[in-house]
Amino acid sequence: MKFIQFLGLATIASSVLASPVSVSKRAFGPNLVANGDFETGDADTTGYGAVTIPGWLVTSGGTPTVVSYGTSGFPSSSTTGPSNRGNNFFAGGDAGVDVSISQTLNVAAAATNIDSNKVQYSFSAWLGGYSTQSDQAKIVATFLDANGKNLTASTIGPVTATQRGLVTKFLSQSATGTLPSGTRSVKLDVYSSIISAGTYTDGYVDNISFTISDTSVKPITLSPPANTNVPKFDHVYFIFMENSNYNQIIGASAAPYLTSLSQKYTTLVNHYALQHPSDPNYIAVTAGSTLGKTGDDNVAVSARNIIDSLEDKGLKWRVYNDNMPSVCFKGTSGEYWQDDAPFYYYNDVGGNATRCQNIVPMVPYMANDHKSSSTAPNYAFLSADDCDDMEGCGIADGDSWLENRLAPLLNSTVWAEGNSLLIISFDEDAGQSSRSSGDSQRVATILVSPKVKAGCQAKTRYNHYNLLSTVNAALGLEPLTKNDLWAQTIQECWA
């Protein structure tokens, strides 16, 4: 349920037409904004999970997303807004912090006319919000020279709750002007801001357009990113710990083992989870979508997942669960819960008697499997129980558990062959405590392998879909959804 927020007021700024030439009298070219209508890629079916947004970079905040019109609690196709709307719109997401995404348009092909003050621009979008809540969106177009220096900027929005009449609505906002002499690119920053209390950032955006009166500049054609940097691996291991902020782990006295791994291997210093609570994140890294889950439940779903991809390629897999009583055990036993292993969520895995034989107790199976490459899985998911995952018994306990349980793997003959990758990450952050810093859902992620650079810090912003995309590239698997298709693999720090 969304929280009703206090009303806030803001000033709408727009550029002043800087040329005596009327914009309306010039022929404008096509819209230069890639995916300005947010129709490329997948929308989240609940509005509460982050998605990959093709063409846009997330530059701040927690979990910006794309929502389908008609999603419960959000604008519908009949909500006041663009008449030519598609199926989706942009929203700030469920992290409860201000967020922003950006895209840079290259206009250098029109340099001669721009420098003669002959090129006009027209900049528009539909901006909105929810009910009486004061959350709002705005877009800033910054004009940059060839060296990336700011020349000036044009802003549309924000649209306040008062302007919306205290109802859910989109309003058209626009600005026109002359491109400043020296402009070679235009950086668009889309902001969705949470104004007061609440956990959802309800600044909405749709149909962003930026056109200019020089048809020599063409829009870019979007295509999924080339995933060429990731080495091929024989074995990939994945483990989620739980509910901890980045700064609670890396460099923290409670996590000396993970801190030592970050110093010896590679750390993703801007890695983000996708949703609260835990289970949707487990599903996202194994199915490429949160599959409409918004809570922790044990309801199985029918969806293609990474096990299907692995078996399509003839690859072996295992799920190693700590303190699991027996192979394919379902239910609870002490600190073991079946949702520690995400594959019980899939009818074709946990509900398949043959496949379920690969969901096994960590001890003794992991050590036994790694006596030889012929018995080691190509992909393995490692799960702590509800005590040792850091949520139940604390960070220090989980750190010690990792050191003990990973030893048989990292000391194995299979690991010594040098063609394995271990990904250690966290399903989500610690929750509300991280929102006050504006850094919601930032979690620690470490890549452990002989094929990564020691002590390297990857500063690009990544999330769990980037991890899945990287696993796909490492093992030669096909994407599962548009989220991992469009998610860039981890690019930095490979040795």
Short mmCIF file of C-alpha atoms in Angstrom, two decimals:
data_model
loop_
_atom_site.label_atom_id
_atom_site.label_comp_id
_atom_site.label_asym_id
_atom_site.label_seq_id
_atom_site.Cartn_x
_atom_site.Cartn_y
_atom_site.Cartn_z
CA MET A 1 0.00 0.00 0.00
CA LYS A 2 1.30 3.42 -0.91
CA PHE A 3 1.67 6.08 1.77
CA ILE A 4 -0.10 9.42 1.32
CA GLN A 5 2.50 12.16 1.41
CA PHE A 6 2.52 15.87 2.18
CA LEU A 7 2.15 18.23 -0.74
CA GLY A 8 5.24 19.92 -2.05
CA LEU A 9 5.61 22.84 -4.41
CA ALA A 10 8.22 23.25 -7.11
CA THR A 11 8.92 25.71 -9.88
CA ILE A 12 8.70 24.59 -13.48
CA ALA A 13 11.69 25.87 -15.43
CA SER A 14 11.98 25.92 -19.18
CA SER A 15 14.40 27.39 -21.62
CA VAL A 16 13.74 30.66 -23.34
CA LEU A 17 13.71 30.63 -27.13
CA ALA A 18 17.11 32.09 -27.89
CA SER A 19 16.65 32.72 -31.59
CA PRO A 20 14.25 35.01 -33.47
CA VAL A 21 13.53 32.11 -35.81
CA SER A 22 10.19 30.56 -34.91
CA VAL A 23 10.52 26.91 -33.99
CA SER A 24 7.14 26.16 -35.53
CA LYS A 25 8.35 27.32 -38.96
CA ARG A 26 11.21 24.85 -39.15
CA ALA A 27 11.01 21.21 -40.14
CA PHE A 28 12.11 19.03 -37.26
CA GLY A 29 13.74 15.64 -37.58
CA PRO A 30 12.80 12.42 -35.81
CA ASN A 31 12.77 11.91 -32.07
CA LEU A 32 16.39 11.40 -31.01
CA VAL A 33 15.54 9.75 -27.68
CA ALA A 34 16.02 6.00 -27.64
CA ASN A 35 13.22 4.20 -25.80
CA GLY A 36 11.70 7.44 -24.63
CA ASP A 37 8.33 5.70 -24.46
CA PHE A 38 9.76 2.81 -22.36
CA GLU A 39 8.30 0.19 -24.67
CA THR A 40 11.62 -1.60 -25.34
CA GLY A 41 12.37 -4.20 -22.69
CA ASP A 42 10.16 -5.76 -20.04
CA ALA A 43 7.87 -3.94 -17.62
CA ASP A 44 7.51 -5.18 -14.06
CA THR A 45 4.12 -6.81 -13.64
CA THR A 46 3.65 -5.42 -10.13
CA GLY A 47 5.48 -2.09 -10.36
CA TYR A 48 7.60 -2.95 -7.33
CA GLY A 49 10.58 -4.70 -8.94
CA ALA A 50 13.37 -3.05 -10.92
CA VAL A 51 13.84 -3.94 -14.59
CA THR A 52 16.51 -3.36 -17.21
CA ILE A 53 15.66 -0.14 -19.11
CA PRO A 54 17.24 -0.32 -22.59
CA GLY A 55 18.93 2.89 -23.71
CA TRP A 56 19.09 4.39 -20.23
CA LEU A 57 21.71 4.39 -17.49
CA VAL A 58 20.62 4.41 -13.87
CA THR A 59 22.62 7.23 -12.28
CA SER A 60 21.25 7.50 -8.74
CA GLY A 61 18.85 5.98 -6.28
CA GLY A 62 17.70 2.45 -5.71
CA THR A 63 15.34 0.60 -8.03
CA PRO A 64 13.83 2.68 -10.86
CA THR A 65 11.47 0.64 -12.99
CA VAL A 66 9.04 0.48 -15.88
CA VAL A 67 5.39 -0.23 -15.11
CA SER A 68 2.55 -1.35 -17.36
CA TYR A 69 -0.54 0.84 -17.53
CA GLY A 70 -3.30 -0.87 -15.60
CA THR A 71 -1.03 -2.41 -12.97
CA SER A 72 -2.90 -2.41 -9.67
CA GLY A 73 -2.29 0.83 -7.77
CA PHE A 74 -0.81 2.64 -10.79
CA PRO A 75 -2.10 4.70 -13.75
CA SER A 76 -4.31 2.86 -16.22
CA SER A 77 -4.82 3.33 -19.94
CA SER A 78 -7.71 5.69 -19.12
CA THR A 79 -5.64 7.89 -16.78
CA THR A 80 -5.22 11.40 -18.19
CA GLY A 81 -2.00 11.35 -20.20
CA PRO A 82 -0.61 10.91 -23.72
CA SER A 83 -3.18 9.90 -26.31
CA ASN A 84 -0.53 7.92 -28.19
CA ARG A 85 0.75 6.10 -25.11
CA GLY A 86 2.06 2.59 -25.41
CA ASN A 87 1.83 -0.08 -22.76
CA ASN A 88 4.38 1.24 -20.26
CA PHE A 89 5.69 4.25 -18.35
CA PHE A 90 8.68 5.00 -16.10
CA ALA A 91 8.36 5.13 -12.30
CA GLY A 92 10.82 5.75 -9.47
CA GLY A 93 10.30 2.38 -7.82
CA ASP A 94 10.04 0.85 -4.38
CA ALA A 95 13.35 1.87 -2.79
CA GLY A 96 11.88 5.00 -1.25
CA VAL A 97 14.62 7.36 -2.46
CA ASP A 98 15.13 9.86 -5.26
CA VAL A 99 16.23 8.17 -8.47
CA SER A 100 17.54 9.25 -11.84
CA ILE A 101 18.31 7.76 -15.24
CA SER A 102 20.22 9.36 -18.09
CA GLN A 103 20.82 9.19 -21.83
CA THR A 104 23.17 11.24 -24.01
CA LEU A 105 22.22 12.29 -27.55
CA ASN A 106 24.98 12.93 -30.09
CA VAL A 107 24.21 15.98 -32.26
CA ALA A 108 27.72 16.53 -33.64
CA ALA A 109 26.56 15.88 -37.21
CA ALA A 110 24.83 19.28 -37.10
CA ALA A 111 27.90 21.13 -35.76
CA THR A 112 28.17 23.71 -38.54
CA ASN A 113 24.56 24.82 -38.25
CA ILE A 114 24.63 24.65 -34.46
CA ASP A 115 27.63 26.95 -34.30
CA SER A 116 25.78 29.39 -36.57
CA ASN A 117 22.84 29.42 -34.15
CA LYS A 118 20.59 27.90 -36.81
CA VAL A 119 19.38 24.77 -35.01
CA GLN A 120 16.31 24.82 -32.82
CA TYR A 121 15.19 22.08 -30.46
CA SER A 122 11.83 20.94 -29.16
CA PHE A 123 11.85 19.01 -25.89
CA SER A 124 8.77 17.40 -24.35
CA ALA A 125 7.43 14.63 -22.13
CA TRP A 126 4.41 13.64 -20.08
CA LEU A 127 5.08 13.91 -16.34
CA GLY A 128 2.82 12.77 -13.55
CA GLY A 129 2.28 11.33 -10.11
CA TYR A 130 -0.03 9.39 -7.86
CA SER A 131 -3.19 10.69 -6.19
CA THR A 132 -2.48 13.36 -3.54
CA GLN A 133 1.13 12.28 -3.06
CA SER A 134 3.67 15.01 -3.70
CA ASP A 135 6.24 12.82 -5.46
CA GLN A 136 7.16 14.33 -8.80
CA ALA A 137 9.29 13.96 -11.93
CA LYS A 138 11.32 16.35 -14.03
CA ILE A 139 13.75 16.10 -16.96
CA VAL A 140 16.86 18.20 -17.48
CA ALA A 141 18.47 18.54 -20.91
CA THR A 142 22.08 19.69 -20.51
CA PHE A 143 23.90 20.96 -23.60
CA LEU A 144 27.54 19.83 -23.71
CA ASP A 145 30.48 20.89 -25.85
CA ALA A 146 32.99 18.51 -27.47
CA ASN A 147 34.86 18.18 -24.18
CA GLY A 148 31.73 17.42 -22.17
CA LYS A 149 31.61 20.88 -20.61
CA ASN A 150 28.17 22.17 -19.64
CA LEU A 151 27.03 25.10 -21.78
CA THR A 152 23.49 25.58 -20.45
CA ALA A 153 20.44 23.50 -19.66
CA SER A 154 16.71 23.30 -20.23
CA THR A 155 14.30 21.78 -17.69
CA ILE A 156 10.73 20.54 -17.97
CA GLY A 157 8.70 19.81 -14.85
CA PRO A 158 8.26 18.98 -12.14
CA VAL A 159 4.50 18.56 -12.11
CA THR A 160 3.25 19.01 -8.54
CA ALA A 161 0.30 17.31 -6.89
CA THR A 162 -1.51 20.66 -6.89
CA GLN A 163 -1.04 21.01 -10.65
CA ARG A 164 -2.44 17.51 -11.07
CA GLY A 165 -5.49 18.47 -9.05
CA LEU A 166 -4.54 15.95 -6.35
CA VAL A 167 -5.36 13.02 -8.65
CA THR A 168 -3.30 10.47 -10.56
CA LYS A 169 -2.55 12.17 -13.86
CA PHE A 170 0.11 12.91 -16.48
CA LEU A 171 0.53 16.46 -17.80
CA SER A 172 2.33 17.47 -20.98
CA GLN A 173 5.45 19.57 -20.41
CA SER A 174 7.66 21.10 -23.09
CA ALA A 175 10.43 23.55 -23.83
CA THR A 176 11.84 25.02 -27.04
CA GLY A 177 14.95 26.95 -27.90
CA THR A 178 18.11 27.23 -29.97
CA LEU A 179 20.96 24.81 -29.40
CA PRO A 180 23.85 26.84 -27.95
CA SER A 181 26.83 27.35 -30.21
CA GLY A 182 29.38 24.63 -29.51
CA THR A 183 26.84 21.97 -28.55
CA ARG A 184 27.94 18.49 -29.58
CA SER A 185 25.76 16.37 -27.32
CA VAL A 186 22.67 16.68 -25.14
CA LYS A 187 22.47 14.80 -21.84
CA LEU A 188 18.97 13.97 -20.67
CA ASP A 189 18.55 13.33 -16.94
CA VAL A 190 15.18 11.98 -15.82
CA TYR A 191 14.48 12.48 -12.11
CA SER A 192 11.79 10.86 -10.02
CA SER A 193 11.76 12.37 -6.55
CA ILE A 194 10.14 11.31 -3.30
CA ILE A 195 9.12 14.48 -1.50
CA SER A 196 8.20 13.25 1.97
CA ALA A 197 7.40 9.99 3.79
CA GLY A 198 6.73 6.75 1.95
CA THR A 199 8.45 3.77 0.44
CA TYR A 200 7.52 4.23 -3.23
CA THR A 201 8.83 7.00 -5.46
CA ASP A 202 5.79 7.99 -7.52
CA GLY A 203 7.20 10.42 -10.08
CA TYR A 204 5.99 9.09 -13.47
CA VAL A 205 7.32 9.79 -16.98
CA ASP A 206 6.22 8.79 -20.49
CA ASN A 207 6.77 9.75 -24.13
CA ILE A 208 10.02 11.71 -23.85
CA SER A 209 10.88 13.48 -27.10
CA PHE A 210 13.82 15.62 -28.18
CA THR A 211 13.88 16.79 -31.79
CA ILE A 212 15.99 19.34 -33.64
CA SER A 213 15.61 21.34 -36.84
CA ASP A 214 18.55 19.65 -38.58
CA THR A 215 17.67 16.34 -40.17
CA SER A 216 21.33 15.33 -40.58
CA VAL A 217 21.21 14.01 -37.00
CA LYS A 218 19.68 10.55 -36.87
CA PRO A 219 18.39 8.62 -33.84
CA ILE A 220 20.45 5.69 -32.68
CA THR A 221 19.21 2.16 -33.22
CA LEU A 222 19.08 0.25 -29.97
CA SER A 223 20.52 -3.24 -29.86
CA PRO A 224 21.33 -5.54 -26.93
CA PRO A 225 24.85 -4.92 -25.58
CA ALA A 226 27.71 -7.00 -26.87
CA ASN A 227 28.92 -9.25 -24.07
CA THR A 228 32.49 -9.80 -25.17
CA ASN A 229 34.60 -9.18 -22.05
CA VAL A 230 33.53 -12.11 -19.90
CA PRO A 231 35.87 -15.11 -20.15
CA LYS A 232 34.45 -18.56 -20.76
CA PHE A 233 34.34 -20.67 -17.61
CA ASP A 234 33.94 -24.40 -17.01
CA HIS A 235 32.35 -23.86 -13.61
CA VAL A 236 30.30 -20.99 -12.15
CA TYR A 237 29.20 -20.87 -8.50
CA PHE A 238 26.64 -18.44 -7.11
CA ILE A 239 25.79 -17.65 -3.52
CA PHE A 240 23.38 -15.15 -1.96
CA MET A 241 23.83 -13.98 1.60
CA GLU A 242 21.01 -11.87 3.02
CA ASN A 243 19.80 -8.47 4.14
CA SER A 244 23.00 -6.46 4.57
CA ASN A 245 24.12 -3.08 3.28
CA TYR A 246 27.38 -2.71 1.36
CA ASN A 247 29.09 -0.81 4.18
CA GLN A 248 28.11 -3.46 6.70
CA ILE A 249 30.27 -5.95 4.78
CA ILE A 250 33.19 -4.47 2.86
CA GLY A 251 35.78 -3.18 5.32
CA ALA A 252 33.58 -4.00 8.31
CA SER A 253 35.07 -5.64 11.40
CA ALA A 254 32.19 -8.15 11.44
CA ALA A 255 33.11 -9.46 7.97
CA PRO A 256 36.89 -10.04 7.88
CA TYR A 257 36.66 -12.99 5.49
CA LEU A 258 34.56 -11.20 2.88
CA THR A 259 36.74 -8.12 3.23
CA SER A 260 39.82 -10.28 2.58
CA LEU A 261 38.18 -11.74 -0.53
CA SER A 262 37.39 -8.23 -1.78
CA GLN A 263 41.06 -7.31 -1.40
CA LYS A 264 42.28 -10.45 -3.12
CA TYR A 265 39.74 -10.52 -5.94
CA THR A 266 37.21 -8.09 -7.50
CA THR A 267 34.42 -6.10 -5.86
CA LEU A 268 31.42 -4.52 -7.57
CA VAL A 269 31.23 -1.30 -5.58
CA ASN A 270 27.99 -0.07 -7.19
CA HIS A 271 25.88 -3.20 -7.20
CA TYR A 272 22.15 -3.06 -6.42
CA ALA A 273 19.43 -5.50 -5.50
CA LEU A 274 16.11 -5.37 -7.32
CA GLN A 275 13.28 -5.56 -4.83
CA HIS A 276 12.17 -6.10 -1.24
CA PRO A 277 11.75 -8.67 0.25
CA SER A 278 14.17 -11.55 -0.43
CA ASP A 279 12.48 -14.08 -2.69
CA PRO A 280 11.92 -11.94 -5.82
CA ASN A 281 15.69 -11.37 -5.97
CA TYR A 282 16.40 -15.11 -5.87
CA ILE A 283 13.97 -15.59 -8.73
CA ALA A 284 15.42 -12.70 -10.74
CA VAL A 285 18.96 -14.15 -10.78
CA THR A 286 17.68 -17.54 -11.90
CA ALA A 287 14.75 -16.62 -14.19
CA GLY A 288 15.47 -13.08 -15.44
CA SER A 289 12.32 -11.67 -13.85
CA THR A 290 10.70 -11.38 -10.44
CA LEU A 291 7.72 -13.19 -12.03
CA GLY A 292 5.21 -10.98 -10.28
CA LYS A 293 6.27 -11.96 -6.76
CA THR A 294 6.16 -9.19 -4.18
CA GLY A 295 6.63 -11.25 -1.02
CA ASP A 296 8.20 -14.34 0.48
CA ASP A 297 5.98 -17.32 -0.21
CA ASN A 298 6.40 -20.91 -1.28
CA VAL A 299 4.07 -20.80 -4.25
CA ALA A 300 5.73 -22.46 -7.24
CA VAL A 301 5.55 -20.92 -10.71
CA SER A 302 5.85 -22.19 -14.25
CA ALA A 303 8.61 -20.21 -15.93
CA ARG A 304 11.71 -20.85 -17.95
CA ASN A 305 14.78 -20.61 -15.70
CA ILE A 306 18.52 -21.14 -15.75
CA ILE A 307 18.18 -24.90 -15.23
CA ASP A 308 16.39 -25.11 -18.57
CA SER A 309 19.19 -23.09 -20.19
CA LEU A 310 21.86 -25.32 -18.67
CA GLU A 311 20.24 -28.55 -19.73
CA ASP A 312 19.66 -27.18 -23.24
CA LYS A 313 23.47 -26.94 -23.48
CA GLY A 314 24.04 -30.33 -21.88
CA LEU A 315 25.63 -28.75 -18.80
CA LYS A 316 25.59 -30.20 -15.28
CA TRP A 317 24.16 -28.35 -12.29
CA ARG A 318 23.74 -28.69 -8.55
CA VAL A 319 22.09 -26.78 -5.73
CA TYR A 320 24.02 -27.19 -2.46
CA ASN A 321 21.94 -26.44 0.65
CA ASP A 322 23.50 -26.25 4.07
CA ASN A 323 21.85 -28.39 6.77
CA MET A 324 19.41 -29.88 4.30
CA PRO A 325 18.33 -33.25 5.78
CA SER A 326 18.28 -35.22 2.53
CA VAL A 327 18.28 -34.95 -1.24
CA CYS A 328 15.22 -33.07 -2.57
CA PHE A 329 13.93 -32.46 0.95
CA LYS A 330 10.97 -30.10 1.00
CA GLY A 331 9.76 -28.17 3.99
CA THR A 332 11.65 -27.04 7.09
CA SER A 333 14.11 -28.71 9.42
CA GLY A 334 15.77 -26.69 12.17
CA GLU A 335 17.28 -23.63 10.48
CA TYR A 336 16.82 -25.11 7.00
CA TRP A 337 13.92 -23.79 4.94
CA GLN A 338 13.21 -24.90 1.40
CA ASP A 339 13.10 -21.30 0.13
CA ASP A 340 16.85 -21.15 0.84
CA ALA A 341 17.01 -22.89 -2.54
CA PRO A 342 15.20 -20.80 -5.16
CA PHE A 343 14.69 -23.72 -7.52
CA TYR A 344 11.81 -25.08 -5.48
CA TYR A 345 9.93 -22.11 -6.88
CA TYR A 346 9.92 -23.68 -10.35
CA ASN A 347 7.44 -26.46 -11.07
CA ASP A 348 9.77 -27.98 -13.64
CA VAL A 349 12.66 -28.24 -11.14
CA GLY A 350 11.44 -28.71 -7.57
CA GLY A 351 8.33 -30.43 -8.87
CA ASN A 352 10.29 -32.76 -11.16
CA ALA A 353 11.43 -35.93 -9.37
CA THR A 354 14.45 -36.40 -11.63
CA ARG A 355 15.70 -32.83 -11.62
CA CYS A 356 15.10 -32.52 -7.90
CA GLN A 357 17.86 -35.09 -7.31
CA ASN A 358 20.32 -32.27 -8.02
CA ILE A 359 19.08 -30.28 -5.01
CA VAL A 360 21.33 -31.78 -2.37
CA PRO A 361 22.83 -31.24 1.12
CA MET A 362 26.00 -29.17 0.95
CA VAL A 363 27.80 -31.64 3.18
CA PRO A 364 29.10 -34.04 1.94
CA TYR A 365 28.02 -33.52 -1.68
CA MET A 366 30.00 -30.38 -2.52
CA ALA A 367 33.33 -31.79 -1.40
CA ASN A 368 32.67 -35.14 -3.06
CA ASP A 369 31.60 -33.55 -6.35
CA HIS A 370 34.80 -31.52 -6.54
CA LYS A 371 37.31 -34.32 -6.39
CA SER A 372 37.32 -34.28 -10.18
CA SER A 373 36.21 -32.02 -13.04
CA SER A 374 34.21 -34.94 -14.41
CA THR A 375 31.90 -34.87 -11.38
CA ALA A 376 31.88 -31.11 -10.69
CA PRO A 377 28.83 -29.16 -11.89
CA ASN A 378 29.13 -26.46 -14.53
CA TYR A 379 26.74 -24.32 -12.47
CA ALA A 380 26.02 -24.50 -8.77
CA PHE A 381 23.89 -22.43 -6.42
CA LEU A 382 25.11 -22.48 -2.81
CA SER A 383 22.66 -21.71 0.01
CA ALA A 384 23.24 -21.05 3.70
CA ASP A 385 20.47 -21.87 6.14
CA ASP A 386 18.37 -19.25 7.88
CA CYS A 387 20.91 -18.78 10.66
CA ASP A 388 24.12 -18.62 8.66
CA ASP A 389 22.83 -16.45 5.81
CA MET A 390 23.51 -13.32 7.97
CA GLU A 391 19.84 -12.54 8.43
CA GLY A 392 19.22 -14.95 11.29
CA CYS A 393 22.43 -15.09 13.31
CA GLY A 394 24.22 -11.94 12.18
CA ILE A 395 27.00 -10.85 9.87
CA ALA A 396 29.91 -12.27 11.87
CA ASP A 397 28.32 -15.71 11.95
CA GLY A 398 27.65 -15.66 8.21
CA ASP A 399 31.18 -14.47 7.45
CA SER A 400 32.64 -17.35 9.45
CA TRP A 401 30.25 -19.78 7.75
CA LEU A 402 31.43 -18.63 4.33
CA GLU A 403 35.07 -19.15 5.27
CA ASN A 404 34.38 -22.68 6.49
CA ARG A 405 31.99 -23.82 3.79
CA LEU A 406 33.89 -22.38 0.83
CA ALA A 407 37.17 -23.98 1.88
CA PRO A 408 36.42 -27.38 0.26
CA LEU A 409 35.61 -25.63 -3.02
CA LEU A 410 38.51 -23.15 -3.09
CA ASN A 411 40.99 -25.87 -2.07
CA SER A 412 39.68 -28.43 -4.56
CA THR A 413 41.49 -29.82 -7.58
CA VAL A 414 38.70 -28.37 -9.74
CA TRP A 415 39.37 -24.84 -8.47
CA ALA A 416 43.11 -25.33 -8.91
CA GLU A 417 42.54 -25.81 -12.64
CA GLY A 418 41.89 -22.06 -12.80
CA ASN A 419 38.72 -21.97 -14.86
CA SER A 420 36.05 -21.34 -12.22
CA LEU A 421 34.13 -18.26 -11.10
CA LEU A 422 32.47 -17.76 -7.72
CA ILE A 423 29.96 -14.91 -7.34
CA ILE A 424 29.12 -13.88 -3.77
CA SER A 425 26.31 -11.35 -3.47
CA PHE A 426 23.36 -10.37 -1.26
CA ASP A 427 19.71 -10.72 -2.07
CA GLU A 428 18.75 -7.27 -0.68
CA ASP A 429 19.96 -4.58 1.67
CA ALA A 430 19.03 -4.18 5.33
CA GLY A 431 15.87 -2.22 4.49
CA GLN A 432 14.67 1.11 5.75
CA SER A 433 17.98 1.98 7.46
CA SER A 434 19.66 2.44 4.09
CA ARG A 435 17.01 4.76 2.67
CA SER A 436 18.04 7.71 4.80
CA SER A 437 21.38 7.77 2.99
CA GLY A 438 19.75 7.78 -0.45
CA ASP A 439 21.70 4.61 -1.22
CA SER A 440 18.90 2.10 -1.04
CA GLN A 441 19.54 -1.51 -2.14
CA ARG A 442 23.31 -1.16 -2.59
CA VAL A 443 24.80 -4.53 -1.64
CA ALA A 444 28.26 -6.12 -1.60
CA THR A 445 29.17 -8.35 -4.54
CA ILE A 446 32.54 -10.08 -4.95
CA LEU A 447 33.86 -12.01 -7.96
CA VAL A 448 36.29 -14.72 -6.90
CA SER A 449 38.37 -16.30 -9.65
CA PRO A 450 41.94 -16.58 -10.96
CA LYS A 451 40.57 -14.71 -13.98
CA VAL A 452 39.78 -11.44 -12.16
CA LYS A 453 42.17 -8.67 -11.16
CA ALA A 454 43.28 -8.63 -7.54
CA GLY A 455 41.80 -5.80 -5.50
CA CYS A 456 39.96 -4.36 -8.50
CA GLN A 457 36.89 -2.23 -7.87
CA ALA A 458 34.32 -2.23 -10.65
CA LYS A 459 32.63 1.15 -10.43
CA THR A 460 29.95 0.72 -13.10
CA ARG A 461 26.46 0.46 -11.69
CA TYR A 462 25.20 -3.14 -11.86
CA ASN A 463 22.27 -5.12 -10.48
CA HIS A 464 21.20 -8.75 -10.24
CA TYR A 465 20.21 -8.89 -13.93
CA ASN A 466 23.79 -8.00 -14.82
CA LEU A 467 24.93 -10.98 -12.74
CA LEU A 468 22.60 -13.30 -14.64
CA SER A 469 23.78 -11.86 -17.95
CA THR A 470 27.38 -12.46 -16.85
CA VAL A 471 26.63 -16.07 -15.89
CA ASN A 472 24.99 -16.55 -19.29
CA ALA A 473 28.10 -15.24 -21.05
CA ALA A 474 30.46 -17.28 -18.87
CA LEU A 475 28.69 -20.55 -19.68
CA GLY A 476 27.40 -19.79 -23.19
CA LEU A 477 23.71 -19.68 -22.19
CA GLU A 478 20.89 -17.88 -23.98
CA PRO A 479 19.06 -15.00 -22.23
CA LEU A 480 15.90 -15.90 -20.35
CA THR A 481 14.05 -12.58 -20.65
CA LYS A 482 14.55 -9.07 -21.96
CA ASN A 483 15.98 -8.13 -18.56
CA ASP A 484 19.11 -10.27 -18.92
CA LEU A 485 19.14 -9.82 -22.71
CA TRP A 486 19.52 -6.03 -22.32
CA ALA A 487 21.62 -6.10 -19.15
CA GLN A 488 25.31 -5.45 -19.82
CA THR A 489 27.66 -8.12 -18.56
CA ILE A 490 30.26 -7.10 -15.99
CA GLN A 491 32.86 -5.35 -18.13
CA GLU A 492 35.70 -4.40 -15.77
CA CYS A 493 38.37 -6.21 -13.83
CA TRP A 494 38.84 -9.38 -15.83
CA ALA A 495 42.47 -10.46 -15.81
#
